[in-house]
Amino acid sequence: VAEKPRVFDIFLFSGEKDLLEIRLRTLKDVVDKFVILEGTESFQGEPKKLIYPSIQDQPPFASFRDKIQYRVVDTKTGG
């Protein structure tokens, strides 16, 4: 029996908490891992505060903790 392929949902997060909740709830049954990327700058190049760390332990996001990998994209260092 072939192993079922794993599904990853990788996306940029810019602080849209409502959209994040909708995405997580809608895709929870088909996605194995959500990979949330959050940049240290806005799309206009302005420094921005990281939002996800301050909401990750709040409902409803805490219930998805085991399916979420969070990564900071630091545009100053290229990673």
Tab-separated table of C-alpha atoms in Angstrom:
chain	number	residue	atom	x	y	z
A	1	VAL	CA	0.000	0.000	0.000
A	2	ALA	CA	1.420	3.350	-1.022
A	3	GLU	CA	1.987	5.894	1.694
A	4	LYS	CA	-0.396	8.836	1.620
A	5	PRO	CA	1.389	12.016	0.472
A	6	ARG	CA	1.764	14.739	3.090
A	7	VAL	CA	0.169	18.107	2.378
A	8	PHE	CA	1.827	21.362	3.444
A	9	ASP	CA	0.152	24.771	3.291
A	10	ILE	CA	2.841	27.464	3.216
A	11	PHE	CA	1.789	31.105	3.322
A	12	LEU	CA	2.776	34.633	4.320
A	13	PHE	CA	1.129	36.077	7.416
A	14	SER	CA	0.936	39.842	7.832
A	15	GLY	CA	-1.335	40.063	10.858
A	16	GLU	CA	-4.700	39.153	9.309
A	17	LYS	CA	-5.962	37.104	12.270
A	18	ASP	CA	-9.457	36.536	10.869
A	19	LEU	CA	-8.094	35.238	7.575
A	20	LEU	CA	-5.652	32.974	9.413
A	21	GLU	CA	-8.474	31.482	11.460
A	22	ILE	CA	-10.596	30.880	8.355
A	23	ARG	CA	-7.672	29.248	6.563
A	24	LEU	CA	-6.819	26.945	9.485
A	25	ARG	CA	-10.416	25.862	10.042
A	26	THR	CA	-11.150	25.354	6.345
A	27	LEU	CA	-8.059	23.277	5.583
A	28	LYS	CA	-7.540	21.441	8.893
A	29	ASP	CA	-8.789	18.095	7.574
A	30	VAL	CA	-6.657	18.073	4.412
A	31	VAL	CA	-3.415	19.752	5.512
A	32	ASP	CA	-0.768	17.916	7.542
A	33	LYS	CA	1.316	21.014	8.360
A	34	PHE	CA	0.666	24.715	8.082
A	35	VAL	CA	3.873	26.683	7.588
A	36	ILE	CA	3.360	30.304	8.583
A	37	LEU	CA	5.971	32.769	7.327
A	38	GLU	CA	6.023	36.242	8.860
A	39	GLY	CA	8.356	38.986	7.725
A	40	THR	CA	10.135	41.582	9.828
A	41	GLU	CA	9.180	44.282	7.309
A	42	SER	CA	5.939	45.353	5.653
A	43	PHE	CA	5.565	45.063	1.883
A	44	GLN	CA	6.510	48.755	1.761
A	45	GLY	CA	9.854	47.982	3.442
A	46	GLU	CA	8.916	49.450	6.824
A	47	PRO	CA	9.921	47.559	9.983
A	48	LYS	CA	6.967	45.717	11.477
A	49	LYS	CA	6.217	43.993	14.744
A	50	LEU	CA	5.741	40.230	14.593
A	51	ILE	CA	2.096	39.385	15.326
A	52	TYR	CA	1.890	35.590	15.409
A	53	PRO	CA	3.946	35.065	18.602
A	54	SER	CA	1.442	37.200	20.530
A	55	ILE	CA	-1.594	35.199	19.330
A	56	GLN	CA	-0.272	31.623	19.083
A	57	ASP	CA	-1.476	30.662	22.571
A	58	GLN	CA	-4.917	32.242	22.165
A	59	PRO	CA	-8.043	30.485	20.925
A	60	PRO	CA	-8.536	29.354	18.237
A	61	PHE	CA	-4.856	29.289	17.200
A	62	ALA	CA	-3.635	27.280	20.194
A	63	SER	CA	-5.725	24.295	19.115
A	64	PHE	CA	-3.732	24.094	15.864
A	65	ARG	CA	-0.315	24.267	17.545
A	66	ASP	CA	0.626	20.681	16.630
A	67	LYS	CA	-0.035	21.374	12.938
A	68	ILE	CA	1.753	24.748	12.716
A	69	GLN	CA	5.373	25.522	11.980
A	70	TYR	CA	6.149	29.218	12.348
A	71	ARG	CA	9.132	30.870	10.683
A	72	VAL	CA	10.328	34.462	10.766
A	73	VAL	CA	11.625	35.832	7.478
A	74	ASP	CA	14.215	38.467	8.346
A	75	THR	CA	14.659	40.491	5.193
A	76	LYS	CA	17.642	42.349	6.675
A	77	THR	CA	19.693	39.144	6.903
A	78	GLY	CA	18.211	37.436	3.873
A	79	GLY	CA	16.617	34.651	5.872
